[in-house]
Coordinates of C-alpha atoms in Angstrom, one line a residue:
Chain M
M1 CA -39.7 32.6 3.1
V2 CA -39.6 35.8 0.8
E3 CA -42.4 35.4 -1.0
R4 CA -45.8 33.1 -0.8
T5 CA -44.4 30.2 -3.7
P6 CA -47.5 27.9 -3.2
I7 CA -46.6 25.8 -6.5
L8 CA -42.7 25.5 -5.9
D9 CA -43.1 24.6 -2.2
T10 CA -45.0 21.6 -3.2
L11 CA -42.6 20.6 -5.9
T12 CA -39.7 21.2 -3.8
Y13 CA -41.1 18.6 -1.1
I14 CA -42.0 16.4 -3.7
F15 CA -38.3 16.1 -5.4
L16 CA -37.1 16.4 -1.7
M17 CA -39.1 12.8 -0.6
V18 CA -38.0 11.7 -4.5
G19 CA -34.4 12.6 -3.8
I20 CA -34.8 10.9 -0.1
L21 CA -36.0 7.7 -1.7
V22 CA -33.1 7.6 -4.5
V23 CA -30.4 8.4 -2.0
G24 CA -31.6 5.9 0.1
F25 CA -32.7 3.1 -2.3
P26 CA -29.4 1.1 -2.3
I27 CA -29.7 0.5 1.0
I28 CA -33.7 0.1 1.4
Y29 CA -33.7 -2.7 -1.5
A30 CA -30.8 -4.2 0.5
L31 CA -32.8 -4.5 3.6
I32 CA -35.7 -6.1 2.2
A33 CA -32.9 -8.3 -0.1
A34 CA -31.7 -9.6 3.5
T35 CA -35.2 -10.8 4.3
H36 CA -35.7 -13.0 1.9
P37 CA -34.9 -16.7 1.1
I38 CA -33.0 -18.2 -2.2
E39 CA -35.6 -18.9 -3.9
T40 CA -37.1 -15.8 -3.9
V41 CA -33.7 -13.3 -4.0
S42 CA -33.2 -14.2 -7.4
M43 CA -36.0 -13.8 -8.9
V44 CA -36.1 -11.4 -11.5
P45 CA -37.7 -9.2 -10.3
M46 CA -37.4 -10.0 -6.4
P47 CA -40.5 -8.9 -5.1
L48 CA -40.3 -5.5 -3.0
I49 CA -42.2 -7.4 0.1
P50 CA -39.8 -7.9 3.2
S51 CA -40.1 -11.9 3.7
D52 CA -39.2 -13.5 7.3
Q53 CA -35.8 -14.5 6.9
F54 CA -33.8 -11.6 8.3
W55 CA -32.3 -13.4 11.6
V56 CA -31.5 -16.1 9.2
N57 CA -29.6 -14.3 6.4
M58 CA -28.3 -12.3 9.4
Q59 CA -27.3 -15.5 11.2
A60 CA -25.7 -17.4 7.9
A61 CA -24.2 -14.2 7.0
W62 CA -22.5 -13.7 10.4
N63 CA -20.7 -17.3 10.5
K64 CA -19.9 -17.9 7.0
G65 CA -17.8 -14.5 7.3
D66 CA -16.7 -14.6 10.0
L67 CA -17.8 -11.7 10.6
G68 CA -16.8 -11.5 14.6
T69 CA -13.6 -12.2 14.2
Q70 CA -13.3 -9.4 11.3
L71 CA -16.0 -6.5 13.5
T72 CA -13.6 -6.7 16.2
N73 CA -10.5 -6.0 13.9
S74 CA -12.2 -3.4 11.7
F75 CA -13.1 -1.8 15.6
I76 CA -9.9 -2.2 16.9
M77 CA -8.4 -0.7 13.2
A78 CA -11.0 2.2 13.6
S79 CA -10.6 3.1 16.8
G80 CA -6.8 2.6 17.0
I81 CA -6.4 5.1 14.0
T82 CA -8.9 7.9 15.4
I83 CA -7.1 7.7 18.7
G84 CA -3.7 7.9 17.6
K85 CA -3.8 10.2 15.5
I86 CA -5.8 12.6 17.2
C87 CA -2.7 12.6 20.1
V88 CA -0.5 12.9 17.7
S89 CA -2.0 16.0 16.0
L90 CA -3.4 17.5 19.6
L91 CA 0.8 17.5 20.9
G92 CA 2.4 18.2 17.7
A93 CA -0.8 20.8 17.2
F94 CA 0.0 22.4 21.0
S95 CA 4.4 22.0 20.0
I96 CA 4.0 24.6 17.0
V97 CA 1.5 27.0 18.1
Y98 CA 2.6 27.8 21.8
F99 CA 6.6 27.0 21.8
D100 CA 9.2 29.4 19.5
Y101 CA 12.7 27.0 18.7
R102 CA 14.5 26.3 16.2
L103 CA 13.0 23.9 13.9
R104 CA 9.7 25.2 14.8
T105 CA 9.8 26.2 10.7
V106 CA 11.2 22.8 9.5
A107 CA 9.1 20.6 12.0
F108 CA 5.7 22.6 10.1
V109 CA 6.2 22.4 6.5
T110 CA 8.0 19.2 7.0
V111 CA 4.5 17.7 9.2
F112 CA 1.9 20.1 5.9
C113 CA 3.8 18.9 3.2
T114 CA 1.9 15.9 3.7
L115 CA -2.1 17.4 3.9
M116 CA -3.2 15.7 1.2
L117 CA -1.1 12.6 0.1
P118 CA -3.6 9.5 0.8
V119 CA -1.8 6.2 1.2
E120 CA -2.8 5.0 -2.5
V121 CA 0.0 7.5 -4.1
R122 CA 2.5 5.3 -2.4
I123 CA 1.2 2.2 -1.6
L124 CA 4.5 -0.2 -2.7
P125 CA 7.0 1.6 -0.9
T126 CA 4.7 1.6 2.5
Y127 CA 4.3 -1.9 2.2
E128 CA 7.4 -2.6 1.5
M129 CA 8.7 0.0 5.1
A130 CA 5.4 -2.1 6.8
A131 CA 7.6 -5.6 5.4
N132 CA 10.5 -4.2 7.4
L133 CA 10.2 -1.7 9.5
F134 CA 13.8 -1.4 10.1
G135 CA 14.7 -1.3 6.7
P136 CA 16.3 2.3 6.7
L137 CA 18.5 0.9 9.8
Q138 CA 19.5 -1.8 7.8
M139 CA 19.7 0.1 4.2
L140 CA 22.3 2.7 7.0
W141 CA 24.3 0.3 8.7
E142 CA 25.1 -1.5 5.5
F143 CA 25.6 1.7 3.7
L144 CA 28.9 2.7 6.2
H145 CA 29.8 -0.8 6.6
L146 CA 29.2 -1.1 10.3
D147 CA 29.1 -4.9 10.3
G148 CA 32.8 -4.9 9.2
I149 CA 33.6 -2.2 12.0
V150 CA 31.7 -4.1 14.9
A151 CA 33.3 -7.5 13.4
W152 CA 36.8 -5.6 13.8
F153 CA 35.5 -4.7 17.2
V154 CA 34.1 -8.5 18.0
G155 CA 36.9 -10.4 16.8
H156 CA 35.0 -12.3 14.3
D157 CA 32.6 -12.0 11.8
I158 CA 28.8 -12.1 13.0
E159 CA 25.7 -11.0 11.0
I160 CA 23.4 -8.5 12.1
K161 CA 19.8 -9.0 10.7
L162 CA 17.5 -6.3 11.7
D163 CA 14.2 -7.5 10.5
L164 CA 10.8 -6.5 12.1
S165 CA 7.8 -7.0 10.3
L166 CA 4.4 -5.6 10.9
L167 CA 2.2 -7.7 8.4
D168 CA -0.8 -9.0 9.5
S169 CA -0.7 -6.9 12.7
Y170 CA -2.7 -4.5 14.4
T171 CA 0.3 -1.9 14.5
G172 CA 0.5 -2.8 10.9
L173 CA -2.9 -1.9 10.5
I174 CA -3.3 1.8 12.0
L175 CA 0.4 3.2 12.6
P176 CA 1.2 4.0 9.2
L177 CA -2.3 5.7 8.3
V178 CA -2.0 7.5 11.7
A179 CA 0.2 9.9 9.2
S180 CA -1.4 12.5 8.2
A181 CA -1.4 16.4 8.5
T182 CA -5.4 17.1 8.6
C183 CA -5.9 16.8 12.3
T184 CA -2.9 18.6 13.0
F185 CA -3.5 21.3 10.7
L186 CA -7.3 21.4 12.2
F187 CA -6.3 22.0 16.1
R188 CA -3.4 24.5 15.0
Q189 CA -6.7 26.4 13.3
F190 CA -7.8 25.9 16.2
F191 CA -5.7 26.7 18.6
L192 CA -4.6 30.2 16.9
T193 CA -8.2 31.4 17.8
I194 CA -7.7 31.0 21.5
P195 CA -7.8 33.8 22.9
E196 CA -3.7 35.5 23.9
E197 CA -5.3 36.2 27.6
L198 CA -5.8 32.7 28.4
C199 CA -2.1 31.4 28.0
E200 CA -1.4 34.7 30.0
A201 CA -3.5 34.2 32.5
A202 CA -2.2 30.6 33.3
K203 CA 1.7 31.7 32.9
I204 CA 1.2 34.3 35.5
D205 CA -1.0 31.6 37.8
G206 CA 2.5 29.4 37.3
A207 CA 0.7 27.1 35.1
S208 CA 3.8 25.0 33.2
A209 CA 3.3 24.1 29.7
M210 CA 1.6 21.0 30.2
T211 CA -0.9 22.3 32.8
F212 CA -1.9 25.0 30.3
F213 CA -2.3 21.6 27.5
R214 CA -4.0 19.3 30.4
K215 CA -6.9 22.0 31.9
I216 CA -7.6 24.7 29.2
I217 CA -6.2 23.5 25.4
L218 CA -7.7 19.6 25.8
P219 CA -11.4 21.2 27.5
L220 CA -11.7 24.1 25.2
S221 CA -11.1 21.7 22.3
K222 CA -14.3 19.1 23.3
T223 CA -16.2 19.3 20.4
N224 CA -13.4 19.7 18.1
I225 CA -12.0 16.6 19.8
A226 CA -15.8 14.7 18.8
A227 CA -15.8 16.0 15.2
L228 CA -12.7 14.3 14.6
V229 CA -13.5 11.4 16.5
V230 CA -16.5 10.7 13.8
I231 CA -14.4 11.9 11.0
E232 CA -11.6 10.1 11.2
F233 CA -13.9 6.6 13.1
V234 CA -15.7 6.2 9.8
Y235 CA -12.3 6.8 8.1
G236 CA -10.4 4.1 9.5
W237 CA -13.3 1.8 9.7
N238 CA -13.9 2.1 5.4
Q239 CA -10.1 1.6 4.9
Y240 CA -9.9 -0.8 1.5
L241 CA -6.7 -0.5 0.0
W242 CA -4.3 -0.9 3.2
P243 CA -5.5 -3.5 4.8
L244 CA -6.2 -5.5 1.7
L245 CA -2.3 -5.1 1.2
I246 CA -1.2 -6.1 4.8
T247 CA -3.1 -8.4 5.7
T248 CA -2.9 -11.9 4.0
N249 CA -3.9 -13.7 7.6
P250 CA -8.1 -14.1 6.9
K251 CA -8.1 -13.5 11.2
M252 CA -6.6 -10.3 10.5
T253 CA -8.9 -9.2 8.0
T254 CA -10.9 -6.0 8.3
A255 CA -14.8 -6.3 7.5
V256 CA -15.1 -4.1 4.7
I257 CA -12.3 -6.5 3.3
G258 CA -14.2 -10.1 3.8
L259 CA -17.3 -9.0 2.6
Q260 CA -15.8 -9.3 -0.9
N261 CA -15.8 -12.8 -0.1
L262 CA -19.8 -13.3 0.4
I263 CA -20.4 -11.7 -3.3
P264 CA -21.7 -14.2 -4.9
Q265 CA -19.8 -14.7 -8.3
A266 CA -20.8 -16.2 -11.7
D267 CA -20.5 -19.7 -11.3
D268 CA -21.7 -19.6 -7.0
L269 CA -25.3 -20.0 -6.2
P270 CA -26.5 -16.3 -5.7
F271 CA -26.7 -16.1 -2.3
W272 CA -26.8 -11.9 -2.6
N273 CA -29.6 -12.0 0.5
E274 CA -26.7 -13.1 2.6
A275 CA -24.4 -10.8 0.8
M276 CA -26.6 -7.7 1.3
A277 CA -27.3 -8.8 5.1
A278 CA -23.7 -9.1 5.5
A279 CA -23.3 -5.6 4.1
L280 CA -25.9 -4.2 6.7
I281 CA -24.0 -5.7 9.4
V282 CA -20.9 -4.1 8.1
M283 CA -22.3 -0.6 7.3
L284 CA -24.3 -0.6 10.0
P285 CA -20.9 1.3 13.0
P286 CA -20.1 4.3 11.0
I287 CA -24.1 4.8 10.6
L288 CA -24.8 4.6 13.8
V289 CA -21.6 7.0 15.0
V290 CA -22.5 9.4 12.2
L291 CA -26.2 9.6 12.9
F292 CA -25.5 9.7 16.6
M293 CA -23.1 12.8 16.5
Q294 CA -24.7 14.1 13.5
R295 CA -24.2 17.8 14.7
W296 CA -20.3 17.3 15.8
F297 CA -20.1 15.4 12.6
V298 CA -21.6 18.4 10.4
K299 CA -19.4 20.7 12.4
G300 CA -15.9 19.4 11.8
L301 CA -16.3 18.4 8.2
V302 CA -17.3 21.7 7.3
E303 CA -14.7 23.3 9.5
R304 CA -12.2 21.7 7.2
E305 CA -12.6 23.7 4.7
K306 CA -11.4 26.5 6.4
Chain I
M1 CA 2.0 32.3 12.5
I2 CA 2.8 31.9 16.6
K3 CA 1.1 33.3 19.6
R4 CA 2.3 36.2 21.8
S5 CA 2.5 34.8 24.6
I6 CA 4.1 31.2 24.5
F7 CA 6.0 29.1 26.3
S8 CA 9.8 28.0 26.6
N9 CA 10.6 25.1 27.2
R10 CA 14.2 23.4 25.6
F11 CA 13.4 20.3 25.0
L12 CA 9.5 19.5 25.7
P13 CA 8.1 21.3 22.2
Y14 CA 10.6 18.4 20.7
F15 CA 9.3 15.8 23.1
L16 CA 5.8 16.5 21.6
I17 CA 6.4 16.9 17.8
L18 CA 8.6 14.1 18.1
P19 CA 5.5 11.2 17.1
Q20 CA 4.2 13.1 14.3
I21 CA 7.4 13.6 13.2
L22 CA 8.8 10.1 13.4
V23 CA 5.1 8.6 12.1
T24 CA 5.3 10.8 9.1
A25 CA 9.1 10.2 8.8
T26 CA 8.6 6.5 8.6
F27 CA 5.4 6.0 6.6
F28 CA 5.5 9.1 4.6
Y29 CA 9.1 10.2 3.6
W30 CA 10.7 7.4 3.1
P31 CA 8.8 5.5 1.2
A32 CA 8.5 8.4 -0.7
L33 CA 12.0 8.7 -1.6
Q34 CA 12.3 4.3 -1.7
G35 CA 9.3 5.2 -4.2
L36 CA 11.2 7.7 -6.3
M37 CA 14.5 5.8 -6.2
Q38 CA 12.8 2.7 -7.5
S39 CA 10.6 4.7 -10.3
M40 CA 14.4 4.5 -12.2
M41 CA 15.2 1.1 -11.4
L42 CA 14.5 -1.6 -13.6
S43 CA 14.0 -4.8 -11.2
D44 CA 13.1 -8.6 -12.0
P45 CA 9.8 -9.2 -10.0
F46 CA 11.9 -10.9 -7.2
G47 CA 13.7 -7.8 -7.0
L48 CA 17.4 -9.9 -6.6
H49 CA 18.7 -7.6 -9.3
N50 CA 18.4 -3.8 -9.9
R51 CA 19.3 -1.9 -12.2
F52 CA 19.3 2.0 -12.6
V53 CA 17.2 3.1 -15.9
W54 CA 17.3 6.9 -15.1
F55 CA 13.5 8.1 -16.8
D56 CA 13.3 5.2 -18.8
N57 CA 10.3 4.1 -16.8
F58 CA 8.3 7.2 -17.0
I59 CA 9.1 7.3 -20.9
E60 CA 7.8 3.8 -21.3
L61 CA 5.0 4.5 -19.4
F62 CA 3.9 7.6 -21.4
Q63 CA 4.7 5.2 -24.5
D64 CA 2.3 2.3 -23.4
P65 CA -1.4 3.0 -25.0
L66 CA -2.7 0.7 -22.2
Y67 CA -1.9 3.5 -19.7
L68 CA -2.2 5.8 -21.9
K69 CA -6.3 4.4 -21.8
S70 CA -5.8 4.1 -17.6
I71 CA -5.6 8.0 -18.0
V72 CA -8.7 9.0 -20.4
I73 CA -10.7 6.5 -18.2
T74 CA -9.5 8.0 -14.9
L75 CA -10.6 11.4 -16.6
V76 CA -13.8 10.5 -18.0
F77 CA -14.6 8.5 -14.3
S78 CA -13.6 11.5 -12.1
A79 CA -15.6 14.1 -14.1
S80 CA -18.5 12.1 -14.3
T81 CA -18.7 10.5 -10.5
A82 CA -17.8 14.8 -9.3
F83 CA -20.6 15.9 -12.1
V84 CA -23.4 13.7 -10.9
S85 CA -22.8 14.2 -7.3
I86 CA -22.0 18.2 -7.1
S87 CA -24.9 18.4 -9.3
G88 CA -26.7 16.2 -6.9
G89 CA -26.2 17.4 -3.6
L90 CA -26.2 21.2 -4.2
F91 CA -30.2 20.4 -6.0
L92 CA -30.9 18.8 -3.0
A93 CA -29.0 20.6 -0.8
T94 CA -31.4 24.0 -2.8
L95 CA -34.4 22.0 -1.7
A96 CA -33.8 21.4 1.6
N97 CA -32.5 25.0 2.5
R98 CA -36.3 25.8 0.9
A99 CA -37.9 23.5 3.1
L100 CA -39.2 25.2 6.2
R101 CA -40.1 22.1 7.7
A102 CA -38.3 19.1 8.9
K103 CA -35.4 20.6 8.3
A104 CA -33.5 18.0 10.5
L105 CA -35.1 15.2 9.5
I106 CA -34.5 15.3 6.2
R107 CA -30.9 16.6 6.9
T108 CA -30.5 12.9 8.8
C109 CA -32.0 11.4 6.2
L110 CA -29.3 12.3 3.4
I111 CA -26.9 12.7 5.0
W112 CA -26.5 8.4 6.3
P113 CA -24.4 7.4 2.6
Y114 CA -21.1 9.5 4.0
A115 CA -21.2 6.8 6.4
V116 CA -20.9 3.7 4.1
A117 CA -17.6 2.5 3.1
P118 CA -17.1 3.0 -0.9
A119 CA -16.6 -1.0 -0.8
I120 CA -20.1 -1.7 0.8
S121 CA -21.3 1.1 -1.6
G122 CA -19.8 -1.0 -4.2
V123 CA -21.4 -4.1 -3.5
L124 CA -25.0 -1.8 -3.0
W125 CA -25.2 -1.1 -6.8
L126 CA -23.2 -4.5 -8.3
F127 CA -26.9 -6.0 -6.5
L128 CA -29.4 -3.1 -8.1
L129 CA -27.2 -3.6 -11.8
H130 CA -26.5 -7.1 -11.7
P131 CA -27.2 -8.0 -15.5
S132 CA -29.2 -11.2 -13.8
Y133 CA -30.5 -10.3 -10.4
G134 CA -30.2 -6.3 -10.8
V135 CA -33.6 -4.9 -10.7
V136 CA -32.5 -1.6 -12.3
S137 CA -31.1 -3.4 -14.5
L138 CA -33.8 -4.7 -15.7
A139 CA -35.7 -1.6 -15.8
I140 CA -33.6 0.2 -17.9
K141 CA -33.6 -3.6 -20.2
R142 CA -37.3 -2.9 -20.0
W143 CA -38.1 0.2 -20.6
F144 CA -35.4 1.8 -22.6
G145 CA -34.3 -1.3 -24.7
V146 CA -30.9 -1.5 -23.5
D147 CA -29.1 -4.5 -23.4
W148 CA -27.5 -3.6 -20.3
N149 CA -24.2 -6.2 -19.0
P150 CA -21.6 -4.6 -17.0
V151 CA -20.0 -7.9 -16.9
L152 CA -19.4 -7.7 -20.5
N153 CA -20.1 -4.2 -21.6
G154 CA -17.5 -1.8 -20.9
T155 CA -19.4 1.1 -21.2
D156 CA -22.4 -0.5 -18.4
A157 CA -19.2 -1.4 -16.1
L158 CA -17.9 2.3 -16.1
L159 CA -21.2 3.5 -15.6
M160 CA -22.3 1.2 -13.5
V161 CA -19.2 2.4 -11.4
I162 CA -19.4 6.1 -11.6
M163 CA -23.0 5.7 -10.1
A164 CA -22.1 3.7 -7.2
S165 CA -19.0 6.3 -6.9
A166 CA -20.8 9.0 -7.4
W167 CA -24.5 8.2 -4.9
K168 CA -22.1 8.0 -1.8
Q169 CA -20.8 11.5 -2.6
I170 CA -23.6 12.9 -2.9
S171 CA -24.2 13.3 1.0
Y172 CA -20.7 14.7 1.2
N173 CA -21.4 17.5 -0.8
F174 CA -24.9 17.7 0.6
V175 CA -23.5 19.1 4.2
F176 CA -21.0 21.2 2.3
F177 CA -23.6 22.8 0.3
M178 CA -26.4 23.1 3.0
A179 CA -23.6 25.0 5.0
G180 CA -22.7 27.0 2.1
L181 CA -26.2 27.9 1.7
Q182 CA -26.6 29.0 5.1
A183 CA -24.1 31.4 5.4
I184 CA -25.3 33.2 2.8
P185 CA -27.1 36.6 4.4
H186 CA -30.8 36.3 3.7
S187 CA -30.6 40.4 3.2
L188 CA -28.9 39.6 -0.2
I189 CA -31.9 37.2 -1.0
E190 CA -34.5 39.2 0.2
A191 CA -33.3 42.6 -1.8
A192 CA -33.0 40.8 -5.0
A193 CA -36.6 40.0 -4.3
M194 CA -37.9 42.7 -4.0
D195 CA -36.1 44.4 -6.9
G196 CA -38.3 41.7 -8.4
A197 CA -36.3 38.6 -9.1
S198 CA -37.6 35.6 -9.0
P199 CA -36.0 32.8 -7.4
F200 CA -34.6 30.7 -10.4
R201 CA -33.0 34.1 -11.3
R202 CA -32.1 34.8 -7.3
F203 CA -30.7 30.9 -7.7
W204 CA -28.1 32.1 -10.1
A205 CA -27.3 35.4 -9.2
I206 CA -26.6 35.1 -6.0
V207 CA -26.5 31.8 -4.4
V208 CA -24.2 30.5 -7.0
P209 CA -21.7 32.8 -7.2
M210 CA -21.6 33.3 -3.0
L211 CA -21.3 29.6 -3.1
S212 CA -18.2 29.3 -5.5
P213 CA -15.5 28.6 -2.9
T214 CA -17.7 25.9 -1.3
L215 CA -18.0 24.6 -4.9
F216 CA -14.5 25.3 -5.7
F217 CA -13.2 23.2 -2.6
V218 CA -16.0 20.3 -3.0
T219 CA -14.7 20.1 -6.3
V220 CA -11.3 19.0 -5.5
M221 CA -12.3 17.2 -2.7
N222 CA -14.6 15.1 -5.3
I223 CA -11.9 14.7 -7.7
I224 CA -9.3 13.6 -4.9
F225 CA -11.8 11.4 -3.8
S226 CA -12.5 9.9 -7.7
F227 CA -8.7 9.4 -8.3
F228 CA -7.6 7.1 -5.4
E229 CA -10.4 6.6 -2.4
T230 CA -12.6 4.7 -5.0
F231 CA -10.7 2.0 -5.4
G232 CA -12.5 0.0 -3.5
V233 CA -15.6 0.0 -5.6
I234 CA -13.4 -0.9 -8.7
H235 CA -11.8 -3.6 -6.5
T236 CA -15.3 -4.8 -5.2
V237 CA -17.2 -4.7 -8.0
T238 CA -15.0 -4.9 -11.9
Q239 CA -11.6 -5.4 -10.5
G240 CA -10.2 -3.0 -13.5
G241 CA -12.5 -5.1 -16.3
P242 CA -14.1 -6.2 -18.3
G243 CA -10.8 -5.8 -20.6
G244 CA -10.0 -2.9 -19.0
S245 CA -12.6 -0.8 -19.3
T246 CA -12.9 0.3 -15.7
N247 CA -9.0 0.0 -15.0
I248 CA -8.6 4.0 -13.6
L249 CA -4.7 5.3 -12.3
V250 CA -4.9 4.1 -8.9
Y251 CA -6.2 0.3 -9.8
K252 CA -3.1 0.0 -12.4
V253 CA -0.9 0.7 -9.4
Y254 CA -2.3 -1.9 -8.0
Q255 CA -2.1 -3.9 -10.2
D256 CA 1.1 -3.7 -11.8
G257 CA 3.3 -3.3 -8.5
F258 CA 1.2 -5.8 -6.0
I259 CA -0.3 -8.8 -9.2
G260 CA 2.2 -8.0 -12.4
L261 CA 5.1 -7.2 -9.7
N262 CA 6.4 -4.7 -12.4
L263 CA 8.1 -2.9 -9.4
G264 CA 9.8 -0.1 -11.3
S265 CA 6.2 0.8 -13.3
S266 CA 4.0 0.8 -10.8
S267 CA 6.5 3.0 -8.5
A268 CA 6.8 5.8 -11.8
Q269 CA 2.6 6.2 -11.7
S270 CA 3.3 6.3 -8.0
I271 CA 5.0 9.0 -8.5
V272 CA 3.1 10.1 -11.3
L273 CA -0.1 10.5 -9.0
M274 CA 1.6 11.9 -6.2
S275 CA 2.9 15.0 -8.8
L276 CA -0.5 15.2 -9.5
I277 CA -2.1 15.7 -6.1
I278 CA 0.9 18.3 -5.1
F279 CA 0.0 20.3 -7.8
I280 CA -3.8 20.0 -6.9
T281 CA -3.2 20.6 -3.3
V282 CA -0.9 23.9 -4.3
M283 CA -3.3 25.0 -6.6
Q284 CA -5.6 24.9 -4.0
F285 CA -3.6 26.9 -1.3
K286 CA -3.5 29.0 -4.3
Y287 CA -7.0 29.7 -4.0
V288 CA -7.8 29.9 -0.3
E289 CA -5.2 32.6 -0.1
R290 CA -6.6 34.5 -2.2
R291 CA -10.0 34.3 -1.4
V292 CA -8.9 35.5 1.9
Q293 CA -8.5 38.8 0.2
Y294 CA -11.1 39.1 -1.1
T295 CA -13.2 38.3 1.6
G296 CA -11.0 41.1 3.5

């Protein structure tokens, strides 16, 4: 501190405490609500002293919402997106930074045009694409009247239908969200700061491009990878719109979507205690990831700004 | 930009970039192109007949009072969300930066709402602000005498989704402001203190200008968040209601496209949103470039 400001310092701590309480209040309140039986949770106002029904509510929420299946789905989706994004973008950034080839600039521009476009702005056509992955090929096929040529070649009319649907599948949940330029951009920025001498030394020692990638680039990128793991895992876990569209089978939806079925509607009995218990279960994994990997997470988040 | 020392290989670089290009092409460029085509088509809900209508969908869109209303709602919603979350984040970060003890603990206590999904944040706030069971709504009714009912009243509903969205973003902004504050050279603050500037004066005359790049970045990110990622909040809490009073643009795309099956209009709305976000991105890059020149 520059000067002594006892009053201001006390105020700082008081406001900080208030701030932490206000920010934490929704979750603390949810935690209390999850310990109450339905009779007390629907009292107005709900008593702020926790009751003893926590495990009962947890169990009820778990069974009602089929959370076991949905949490597994969420986990598969989040880790799929995380791993996919990081692998794809590590290789892509390596190709863009460490090689010089004719279509390099084209590849660079193609990828970075997508930098900030979220799924939300192109939901309908992306959905159609996922509903039939071979849609473009089919169109090309029809456009070129290839079936006529094939029919002439084979000697009789045949109909060829290319059809591969990604609806209600893990691939469909994961793959479209892997398309993102942010990670590639971050890795590119990082690779550009790696000293030239490392690459020169590796080349003198006779390392091939992939050896250099494996033995030097990968170990150096460890912290960046850790940071992105946190960010992308949270991102993947919290996805809402895409899983909502692409899954219709309740066995395939994610936990964040499934939670909606547990919110009491106007005519239901107000099982808010179970809804809150379920909300706590569903939000726990990303919170744990953020808290335990806080240092990398903060670093990674702030790095995005540069 | 490229390295001085590089590898030369004829096929390897193409092979390495291929996955990224493939995914981007199938799930980004092709759908974007399709969306553009669809936005100029008039098609029946079953997709059996398509007619090319040029820009009719767009013209119709901007004459539609519901769409114009949705634009106004989105602007109010995102401006308020950004304002609440940015000022909250800045306030808490300034305090936390002043604190001498337990900095790590304070940071931990403020960081974790970031990990909560927008949809779950919506559920939590729905419980707090619920007209019959919510404890906060009870407080509002008792202390302010307002007849609070977000299920029936549009303004109340909008306030509710703003709270649910801003709450989650406070911790996001907090992280950036903390990093920004720690990057300000201490000598500047000390020099100002020597010149007799009070802590408040120093905040407005040094800290805020020094934070302006962070402030700008955070504003852009918050606007993007409140335009797009708040879909989960709207869908779990209000479903655009009551009476379309929380029907923000991205929710309207979904509603018109997947529930109303008005494919042409929905695609046109997507294209409008896409142009908007491209505009924001370009502006941001322009600004970032200028900042680089400024710092030398």
